[in-house]
Coordinates of C-alpha atoms in Angstrom, one line a residue:
Chain A
X1 CA 131.7 32.9 156.3
X2 CA 132.5 35.6 153.8
X3 CA 135.2 37.3 155.8
X4 CA 137.1 34.1 156.5
X5 CA 136.8 32.8 153.0
X6 CA 137.9 36.1 151.5
X7 CA 140.8 36.3 153.9
X8 CA 141.8 32.8 153.1
X9 CA 141.7 33.6 149.4
X10 CA 143.5 36.8 150.0
X11 CA 146.5 35.3 151.6
X12 CA 146.4 32.3 149.3
X13 CA 147.0 34.6 146.4
X14 CA 149.8 36.6 147.8
X15 CA 152.5 34.7 146.1
X16 CA 151.7 36.1 142.7
X17 CA 149.0 38.6 143.5
X18 CA 146.7 36.4 141.4
X19 CA 144.6 33.4 142.5
X20 CA 146.4 30.1 142.3
X21 CA 145.9 27.7 139.5
X22 CA 145.5 24.7 141.8
X23 CA 142.8 26.4 143.8
X24 CA 140.9 27.5 140.7
X25 CA 141.0 23.9 139.3
X26 CA 140.2 22.2 142.6
X27 CA 137.2 24.4 143.3
X28 CA 135.6 24.4 140.0
X29 CA 136.6 21.1 138.4
X30 CA 133.3 19.3 138.9
X31 CA 131.3 22.3 137.6
X32 CA 133.6 22.8 134.5
X33 CA 133.7 19.1 133.7
X34 CA 129.9 18.9 133.8
X35 CA 129.5 22.0 131.7
X36 CA 132.0 20.9 129.1
X37 CA 130.6 17.4 129.0
X38 CA 127.1 18.7 128.5
X39 CA 128.0 21.2 125.9
X40 CA 130.3 18.9 123.9
X41 CA 128.5 15.6 124.2
X42 CA 129.5 12.0 125.0
X43 CA 132.1 11.6 122.2
X44 CA 134.1 14.7 122.9
X45 CA 137.6 14.7 124.5
X46 CA 136.2 16.4 127.6
X47 CA 139.4 16.4 129.6
X48 CA 141.1 18.5 127.0
X49 CA 138.2 20.9 126.9
X50 CA 138.3 21.2 130.7
X51 CA 142.0 22.0 130.6
X52 CA 141.4 24.6 127.9
X53 CA 138.6 26.2 129.9
X54 CA 140.8 26.5 132.9
X55 CA 143.7 28.0 130.9
X56 CA 141.4 30.6 129.4
X57 CA 139.8 31.3 132.8
X58 CA 143.2 31.7 134.5
X59 CA 144.5 34.0 131.8
X60 CA 141.4 36.2 132.0
X61 CA 140.9 36.1 135.7
X62 CA 141.8 39.8 136.0
X63 CA 138.8 40.5 133.7
X64 CA 136.4 38.8 136.1
X65 CA 135.1 41.6 138.2
X66 CA 132.5 39.8 140.1
X67 CA 129.6 41.4 138.4
X68 CA 128.4 37.9 137.4
X69 CA 128.7 34.7 139.3
X70 CA 131.9 32.7 138.9
X71 CA 129.9 29.8 137.4
X72 CA 128.2 32.0 134.9
X73 CA 131.5 33.4 133.8
X74 CA 133.0 29.9 133.5
X75 CA 129.9 28.8 131.5
X76 CA 130.6 31.6 129.1
X77 CA 134.2 30.4 128.6
X78 CA 133.1 26.8 128.3
X79 CA 130.6 27.7 125.6
X80 CA 133.2 29.5 123.6
X81 CA 135.9 26.7 124.1
X82 CA 133.4 24.0 123.0
X83 CA 132.2 26.0 120.0
X84 CA 135.8 26.4 118.9
X85 CA 136.5 22.8 119.4
X86 CA 133.5 21.8 117.4
X87 CA 134.5 24.0 114.5
X88 CA 137.7 21.9 114.4
X89 CA 135.9 18.6 114.9
X90 CA 136.2 17.6 111.2
X91 CA 140.0 17.8 111.6
X92 CA 140.0 15.5 114.6
X93 CA 137.7 13.1 112.9
X94 CA 140.0 13.0 109.9
X95 CA 143.0 12.3 112.2
X96 CA 141.1 9.5 113.9
X97 CA 140.2 8.0 110.5
X98 CA 143.9 8.2 109.5
X99 CA 144.7 6.4 112.8
X100 CA 146.9 9.2 114.0
X101 CA 145.1 9.1 117.3
X102 CA 144.9 6.0 119.4
X103 CA 141.6 4.7 120.5
X104 CA 141.3 6.9 123.5
X105 CA 137.6 6.5 123.9
X106 CA 136.7 2.9 124.7
X107 CA 133.1 2.5 125.4
X108 CA 132.3 1.7 129.0
X109 CA 131.4 -2.0 129.4
X110 CA 127.6 -2.5 129.6
X111 CA 126.6 -2.9 133.1
X112 CA 122.8 -2.9 132.9
X113 CA 120.2 -2.7 130.2
X114 CA 119.0 0.5 131.7
X115 CA 122.4 2.1 131.5
X116 CA 122.7 1.0 127.9
X117 CA 119.4 2.4 127.1
X118 CA 120.4 5.8 128.7
X119 CA 123.6 5.9 126.7
X120 CA 121.6 5.2 123.5
X121 CA 119.2 8.0 124.4
X122 CA 122.1 10.3 125.0
X123 CA 123.7 9.5 121.7
X124 CA 120.4 10.1 119.9
X125 CA 120.0 13.4 121.6
X126 CA 123.5 14.6 120.8
X127 CA 123.2 13.1 117.3
X128 CA 120.3 15.5 116.8
X129 CA 122.0 18.4 118.5
X130 CA 125.2 18.0 116.5
X131 CA 123.3 18.9 113.3
X132 CA 121.9 22.1 114.7
X133 CA 123.5 25.6 114.5
X134 CA 125.8 26.4 117.3
X135 CA 123.6 29.1 118.7
X136 CA 120.4 27.0 118.9
X137 CA 122.3 24.0 120.1
X138 CA 123.9 25.9 123.0
X139 CA 120.7 27.5 124.2
X140 CA 118.8 24.2 124.0
X141 CA 121.5 22.4 126.1
X142 CA 121.8 25.1 128.7
X143 CA 118.0 25.4 129.1
X144 CA 116.8 21.8 128.7
X145 CA 119.7 19.8 130.0
X146 CA 121.6 22.1 132.3
X147 CA 118.5 23.6 133.7
X148 CA 119.7 27.2 133.5
X149 CA 117.1 30.0 133.7
X150 CA 116.6 32.4 130.8
X151 CA 118.4 35.2 132.7
X152 CA 121.4 33.0 133.4
X153 CA 121.6 32.0 129.7
X154 CA 121.4 35.6 128.7
X155 CA 124.2 36.6 131.0
X156 CA 126.3 33.6 130.0
X157 CA 126.0 34.3 126.3
X158 CA 125.8 38.0 126.5
X159 CA 122.5 38.3 124.7
X160 CA 119.1 39.8 125.5
X161 CA 116.5 37.6 127.3
X162 CA 114.2 37.8 124.3
X163 CA 116.8 36.5 122.0
X164 CA 117.2 33.5 124.4
X165 CA 113.5 32.7 124.0
X166 CA 113.6 33.1 120.3
X167 CA 116.6 30.8 119.9
X168 CA 115.0 28.3 122.2
X169 CA 111.8 28.3 120.2
X170 CA 113.5 27.6 116.9
X171 CA 116.0 25.2 118.6
X172 CA 113.1 23.0 120.0
X173 CA 111.5 22.9 116.6
X174 CA 114.7 22.0 114.9
X175 CA 115.5 19.4 117.6
X176 CA 112.1 17.7 117.3
X177 CA 112.4 17.4 113.6
X178 CA 115.9 15.9 113.8
X179 CA 114.9 13.4 116.5
X180 CA 111.9 12.4 114.5
X181 CA 114.1 11.8 111.5
X182 CA 116.5 9.7 113.6
X183 CA 113.9 7.6 115.2
X184 CA 111.8 7.0 112.1
X185 CA 108.0 6.8 112.1
X186 CA 107.7 3.5 114.0
X187 CA 109.8 4.5 117.0
X188 CA 108.5 8.0 117.1
X189 CA 105.0 6.6 117.8
X190 CA 106.3 4.2 120.5
Chain B
X1 CA 114.6 41.4 133.4
X2 CA 112.6 38.5 134.7
X3 CA 112.0 34.9 133.8
X4 CA 108.2 35.2 133.9
X5 CA 108.0 34.3 130.2
X6 CA 110.0 31.1 130.6
X7 CA 108.4 28.2 128.8
X8 CA 108.1 24.9 130.7
X9 CA 111.1 22.6 130.2
X10 CA 110.6 19.8 127.7
X11 CA 111.9 17.1 130.0
X12 CA 109.7 18.3 132.9
X13 CA 106.7 16.4 131.8
X14 CA 107.0 12.8 133.0
X15 CA 104.4 11.1 130.9
X16 CA 104.9 13.2 127.8
X17 CA 104.2 11.8 124.3
X18 CA 106.8 14.0 122.8
X19 CA 109.7 11.7 121.8
X20 CA 112.2 14.6 122.0
X21 CA 111.1 15.4 125.5
X22 CA 111.3 11.7 126.5
X23 CA 114.8 11.4 125.2
X24 CA 115.9 14.6 127.0
X25 CA 114.5 13.3 130.2
X26 CA 116.7 10.2 129.9
X27 CA 120.0 12.1 129.6
X28 CA 121.5 12.1 133.1
X29 CA 123.8 14.9 134.4
X30 CA 127.4 13.9 133.7
X31 CA 129.3 13.2 136.9
X32 CA 133.0 13.0 137.5
X33 CA 133.9 9.8 139.3
X34 CA 136.6 10.1 142.0
X35 CA 139.2 8.2 140.0
X36 CA 138.7 10.3 136.9
X37 CA 138.7 13.4 139.1
X38 CA 142.0 12.6 140.6
X39 CA 143.5 11.8 137.2
X40 CA 142.2 15.0 135.7
X41 CA 143.4 17.2 138.5
X42 CA 146.9 15.7 138.1
X43 CA 146.7 16.5 134.4
X44 CA 145.7 20.1 135.2
X45 CA 148.5 20.5 137.6
X46 CA 150.9 19.4 134.9
X47 CA 149.4 22.0 132.6
X48 CA 149.7 24.9 135.1
X49 CA 150.5 28.0 133.1
X50 CA 153.5 28.9 135.2
X51 CA 155.7 27.3 137.8
X52 CA 154.4 27.7 141.4
X53 CA 156.9 27.9 144.2
X54 CA 157.3 24.7 146.2
X55 CA 155.1 24.8 149.3
X56 CA 157.7 23.5 151.8
X57 CA 156.8 26.2 154.3
X58 CA 153.5 27.7 155.2
X59 CA 151.9 29.4 152.3
X60 CA 152.1 32.9 153.7
X61 CA 155.9 32.6 154.1
X62 CA 156.0 31.2 150.6
X63 CA 154.0 34.2 149.5
X64 CA 156.5 36.5 151.1
X65 CA 159.5 34.8 149.5
X66 CA 157.9 34.8 146.1
X67 CA 157.1 38.5 146.3
X68 CA 160.6 39.2 147.7
X69 CA 162.1 37.5 144.6
X70 CA 159.9 39.4 142.3
X71 CA 160.5 42.6 144.1
X72 CA 164.3 42.0 144.2
X73 CA 164.2 41.5 140.4
X74 CA 162.0 44.5 139.6
X75 CA 162.8 47.0 142.3
X76 CA 166.4 46.4 143.4
X77 CA 168.4 46.6 140.2
X78 CA 170.9 49.4 140.2
X79 CA 169.2 52.5 138.8
X80 CA 171.0 53.7 135.7
X81 CA 171.6 57.4 135.4
X82 CA 170.3 59.2 132.3
X83 CA 173.7 59.3 130.7
X84 CA 174.3 55.5 131.1
X85 CA 173.9 53.4 128.0
X86 CA 170.4 51.8 127.9
X87 CA 169.7 48.4 126.4
X88 CA 166.3 49.4 125.1
X89 CA 166.3 51.9 122.3
X90 CA 166.1 55.5 123.4
X91 CA 163.4 57.5 121.7
X92 CA 163.7 61.3 121.3
X93 CA 160.2 62.7 121.0
X94 CA 159.7 65.1 118.1
X95 CA 156.1 66.1 118.9
X96 CA 153.8 65.6 121.9
X97 CA 151.7 63.0 120.0
X98 CA 150.3 60.2 122.2
X99 CA 152.2 56.9 122.2
X100 CA 150.4 53.8 123.4
X101 CA 152.6 51.5 125.5
X102 CA 150.8 48.4 126.7
X103 CA 148.0 49.6 129.0
X104 CA 149.2 53.2 129.0
X105 CA 149.0 56.2 126.7
X106 CA 152.1 58.4 127.0
X107 CA 152.5 62.0 125.8
X108 CA 156.2 62.8 125.8
X109 CA 156.9 66.5 125.3
X110 CA 159.2 67.4 122.4
X111 CA 162.9 66.6 122.9
X112 CA 162.1 64.2 125.7
X113 CA 164.4 61.2 125.8
X114 CA 162.8 58.0 126.9
X115 CA 162.8 54.2 126.4
X116 CA 160.7 51.2 127.1
X117 CA 161.9 48.0 128.7
X118 CA 159.4 45.1 128.7
X119 CA 160.2 42.5 131.4
X120 CA 158.3 39.3 132.3
X121 CA 156.4 41.0 135.1
X122 CA 156.6 44.7 134.4
X123 CA 156.7 47.3 131.7
X124 CA 159.4 49.8 132.7
X125 CA 159.4 53.2 131.0
X126 CA 162.7 55.0 131.6
X127 CA 162.6 58.8 131.4
X128 CA 166.1 60.1 130.8
X129 CA 165.4 63.8 130.2
X130 CA 162.2 65.7 129.6
X131 CA 158.6 65.4 130.5
X132 CA 155.9 62.7 130.0
X133 CA 152.2 62.9 130.8
X134 CA 151.0 59.4 131.3
X135 CA 147.5 57.9 131.5
X136 CA 147.7 54.3 132.7
X137 CA 145.0 51.7 133.1
X138 CA 145.6 48.9 135.6
X139 CA 148.0 46.5 133.9
X140 CA 146.3 43.4 135.3
X141 CA 147.2 40.8 137.9
X142 CA 150.8 39.9 138.2
X143 CA 152.1 42.8 136.1
X144 CA 153.3 46.2 137.0
X145 CA 153.7 49.5 135.1
X146 CA 156.8 51.3 136.3
X147 CA 158.2 54.7 135.3
X148 CA 161.8 55.2 136.2
X149 CA 164.1 58.3 136.3
X150 CA 167.6 58.7 137.7
X151 CA 166.1 59.6 141.0
X152 CA 163.0 57.5 141.6
X153 CA 161.0 54.6 140.5
X154 CA 157.3 55.2 140.1
X155 CA 155.0 52.2 140.3
X156 CA 151.6 53.0 138.8
X157 CA 148.4 51.7 140.2
X158 CA 146.2 53.1 137.4
X159 CA 146.2 56.8 137.0
X160 CA 146.9 60.1 135.2
X161 CA 150.1 61.8 136.0
X162 CA 153.1 63.7 134.7
X163 CA 156.8 63.2 135.3
X164 CA 159.6 65.6 134.5
X165 CA 163.3 65.2 135.0
X166 CA 166.4 67.2 134.0
X167 CA 168.7 64.3 134.9
X168 CA 169.4 65.7 138.4
X169 CA 165.9 65.9 140.0
X170 CA 162.5 64.5 139.3
X171 CA 159.1 66.2 139.7
X172 CA 155.9 64.1 139.8
X173 CA 152.3 65.4 139.7
X174 CA 149.4 63.0 140.1
X175 CA 146.1 64.2 138.6
X176 CA 144.1 61.0 139.1
X177 CA 144.6 57.8 141.0
X178 CA 147.8 56.8 142.9
X179 CA 151.4 56.4 142.1
X180 CA 153.9 54.7 144.4
X181 CA 157.3 56.4 144.6
X182 CA 160.4 54.6 145.6
X183 CA 163.4 56.9 145.7
X184 CA 165.8 54.6 147.5
X185 CA 164.9 55.9 151.0
X186 CA 161.6 54.0 151.2
X187 CA 158.3 53.9 149.4
X188 CA 155.4 56.4 149.6
X189 CA 152.1 56.9 147.9
X190 CA 151.4 60.1 146.0
X191 CA 147.6 60.6 145.5
X192 CA 145.5 62.6 143.2
X193 CA 146.1 66.3 143.5
X194 CA 149.5 65.8 145.2
X195 CA 153.0 66.4 143.9
X196 CA 156.4 65.0 144.8
X197 CA 159.9 66.2 144.1
X198 CA 163.1 64.4 144.5
X199 CA 164.6 67.7 145.7
X200 CA 162.4 67.6 148.8
X201 CA 163.3 64.0 149.6
X202 CA 166.4 63.0 151.6
X203 CA 169.5 62.8 149.5
X204 CA 169.0 59.4 147.8
X205 CA 171.9 57.0 147.2
X206 CA 170.8 56.7 143.6
X207 CA 172.1 60.2 142.9
X208 CA 175.6 59.0 143.2
X209 CA 177.6 58.7 140.0
X210 CA 176.8 55.6 138.0
X211 CA 179.2 52.7 138.0
X212 CA 180.7 52.0 134.6
X213 CA 179.4 48.4 134.6
X214 CA 175.8 48.6 135.6
X215 CA 175.1 45.0 134.9
X216 CA 177.5 43.7 137.6
X217 CA 176.2 43.4 141.1
X218 CA 177.1 46.4 143.2
X219 CA 177.3 46.8 146.9
X220 CA 174.6 49.4 146.7
X221 CA 172.3 47.0 144.8
X222 CA 173.1 44.2 147.3
X223 CA 172.3 46.5 150.2
X224 CA 169.0 47.6 148.7
X225 CA 168.1 44.0 147.9
X226 CA 168.8 43.0 151.5
X227 CA 166.7 45.9 152.7
X228 CA 163.9 45.0 150.4
X229 CA 164.0 41.3 151.4
X230 CA 163.9 42.2 155.1
X231 CA 161.1 44.6 154.5
X232 CA 159.0 42.0 152.6
X233 CA 159.7 39.4 155.2
X234 CA 158.5 41.8 157.9
X235 CA 155.4 42.5 155.9
X236 CA 154.7 38.9 155.3
X237 CA 155.2 38.2 159.1
X238 CA 152.7 40.9 160.1
X239 CA 150.1 39.8 157.5
X240 CA 150.5 36.2 158.5
X241 CA 150.1 37.1 162.2
X242 CA 147.0 39.1 161.4
X243 CA 145.6 36.2 159.4
X244 CA 146.3 33.8 162.3
X245 CA 144.6 36.1 164.7
X246 CA 141.5 36.5 162.5
X247 CA 141.1 33.1 161.0
X248 CA 142.6 30.6 163.5
X249 CA 142.0 32.5 166.7
X250 CA 138.9 34.4 165.7
X251 CA 140.3 37.5 167.3
X252 CA 139.7 40.4 165.0
X253 CA 140.9 43.0 167.6
X254 CA 144.3 41.4 167.7
X255 CA 144.3 41.1 163.9
X256 CA 143.6 44.8 163.6
X257 CA 146.5 45.6 165.9
X258 CA 148.8 43.6 163.7
X259 CA 147.4 45.4 160.6
X260 CA 147.9 48.8 162.3
X261 CA 151.6 47.8 162.9
X262 CA 151.8 46.8 159.2
X263 CA 150.3 50.1 158.1
X264 CA 152.7 52.1 160.3
X265 CA 155.8 50.2 159.2
X266 CA 154.9 49.7 155.5
X267 CA 152.5 52.5 154.4
X268 CA 153.1 51.5 150.8
X269 CA 153.9 47.9 151.2
X270 CA 153.8 45.2 148.6
X271 CA 151.2 43.2 150.5
X272 CA 148.9 46.2 150.9
X273 CA 146.0 44.6 149.1
X274 CA 146.1 41.5 151.3
X275 CA 146.4 43.7 154.4
X276 CA 143.4 45.7 153.3
X277 CA 141.3 42.6 152.7
X278 CA 142.3 41.3 156.1
X279 CA 141.5 44.6 157.7
X280 CA 138.1 44.6 156.0
X281 CA 137.4 41.1 157.2
X282 CA 138.4 41.9 160.8
X283 CA 136.3 45.1 160.8
X284 CA 133.3 43.1 159.6
X285 CA 133.9 40.4 162.1
X286 CA 134.0 42.9 164.9
X287 CA 131.0 44.9 163.6
X288 CA 133.0 48.1 162.9
X289 CA 130.8 48.9 160.0
X290 CA 131.8 52.5 159.4
X291 CA 135.5 51.5 159.4
X292 CA 134.7 48.6 157.0
X293 CA 133.0 51.0 154.6
X294 CA 136.2 53.2 154.5
X295 CA 138.4 50.2 154.1
X296 CA 136.3 48.7 151.3
X297 CA 136.3 52.0 149.4
X298 CA 140.0 52.3 149.8
X299 CA 140.5 48.8 148.5
X300 CA 138.3 49.5 145.4
X301 CA 140.1 52.8 144.8
X302 CA 143.5 51.2 144.9
X303 CA 142.8 47.8 143.3
X304 CA 139.7 48.2 141.1
X305 CA 140.6 45.3 138.8
X306 CA 141.5 42.8 141.6
X307 CA 139.7 39.5 141.1
X308 CA 138.2 40.0 144.6
X309 CA 137.0 43.5 143.9
X310 CA 133.5 42.1 143.1
X311 CA 133.2 40.6 146.5
X312 CA 134.3 43.8 148.2
X313 CA 131.9 45.8 146.1
X314 CA 129.0 43.6 147.0
X315 CA 129.9 43.8 150.6
X316 CA 130.2 47.5 150.4
X317 CA 126.7 47.7 148.8
X318 CA 125.3 45.6 151.7
X319 CA 127.0 47.8 154.3
X320 CA 125.6 50.9 152.7
X321 CA 122.1 49.4 152.3
X322 CA 121.9 48.6 156.0
X323 CA 119.7 50.8 158.1
X324 CA 121.6 53.7 159.6
X325 CA 124.6 53.2 157.4
X326 CA 126.9 56.2 157.0
X327 CA 127.7 56.1 153.3
X328 CA 128.0 59.6 152.0

């Protein structure tokens, strides 16, 4: 019920006249994790990205005026956080190569052949996505993987709907070319 | 804007020959397993941007205590007289050129003496002598914009107003929005089109001569702090009672009575926004739609940048869209 929920939130936030950090994280963790993981891919340090998304969201909570849905607003933040992280990806890769980072990401043990197959497919998808421009990559992920509508993507990215479709058109073409190159002629036909 | 032109999703076709579509269809939505979720939540709690108070008591009481501490810090420090030495540098205006200060634009008249003191939770502009016209945007959650003279403390909600002081009295005129005035004898709201003068107010204790050591705790400061603490506790109690009535007991009429008591005792209380939200909820629960429209508008007028303003705005739109709604 709106009234009860709003009341609960109202009193919850009295201590600082701002919504609590714990509540923000608790309520939206699953959503933010999924968004960050989708946008960043299987090899990213998703936990760090999730933390950064929440820090930005908490800092800018006063700017959230309820004109968009909370999830759309969080998507927008996640998109920018992941894009920034990807711009610095070369630095992280270099650190890893120099063994400054420990092996934080140990691949999950193979449980079934199907799971292995799915992981391979995901790596191929993100391998192709990672070579694309950030704008096309983001639109493709949000539309094809996250299942957002064109309107939702437009609101999330702050761009016109027509631009969404244009980017999606070129993103698909780019993605197909890259997948074809990764798979090679034999596998592509399979 | 519609989604009529949306192309079919690549992964939608089950038996597609497109290898890109087949690959996309195999990518499953990432899920957060319970163990990972718990670990990640713990990590996020460690990364909280600021310390939260320990929740030993019920949250509403904790809210009251936290606000009391903040209020004691911001509101209850001894007010320095204009002649008293100021820690922040005092500026003497040469022209009436606009000066941006955080979320405000100030226009001090020539020869006005003023200074800015930036604190963790507030920007305090001290007007020693002269006149300042101020246009202030809401400073955001958790921050306050305060203008202080020797006679009064003016907490700004987001507004256009002018303040003038000769060191012995203060005149305030509000052209737009609302300013909360605290002259030591209690708080009051001055709305658009209204004026306030410290001459018309009861003789405030702050007009007494300043103590030579303003940084030391004074009896006056202690008394005011105690008053502020008691007032905030009373407010917190009333708001908590209203919440219990509404949420736990599902009794909006009782909640509205608590809130009426709160409004009578604390017309410009620190928990006003929470009280307004509770009042709105109680009015909606008890189908007092016309009253709810008034409350929602008042909330939006006072707290337009509150994170919950969007919810309130949507609810107001729904109320006004209903048949027979009285929304002038």
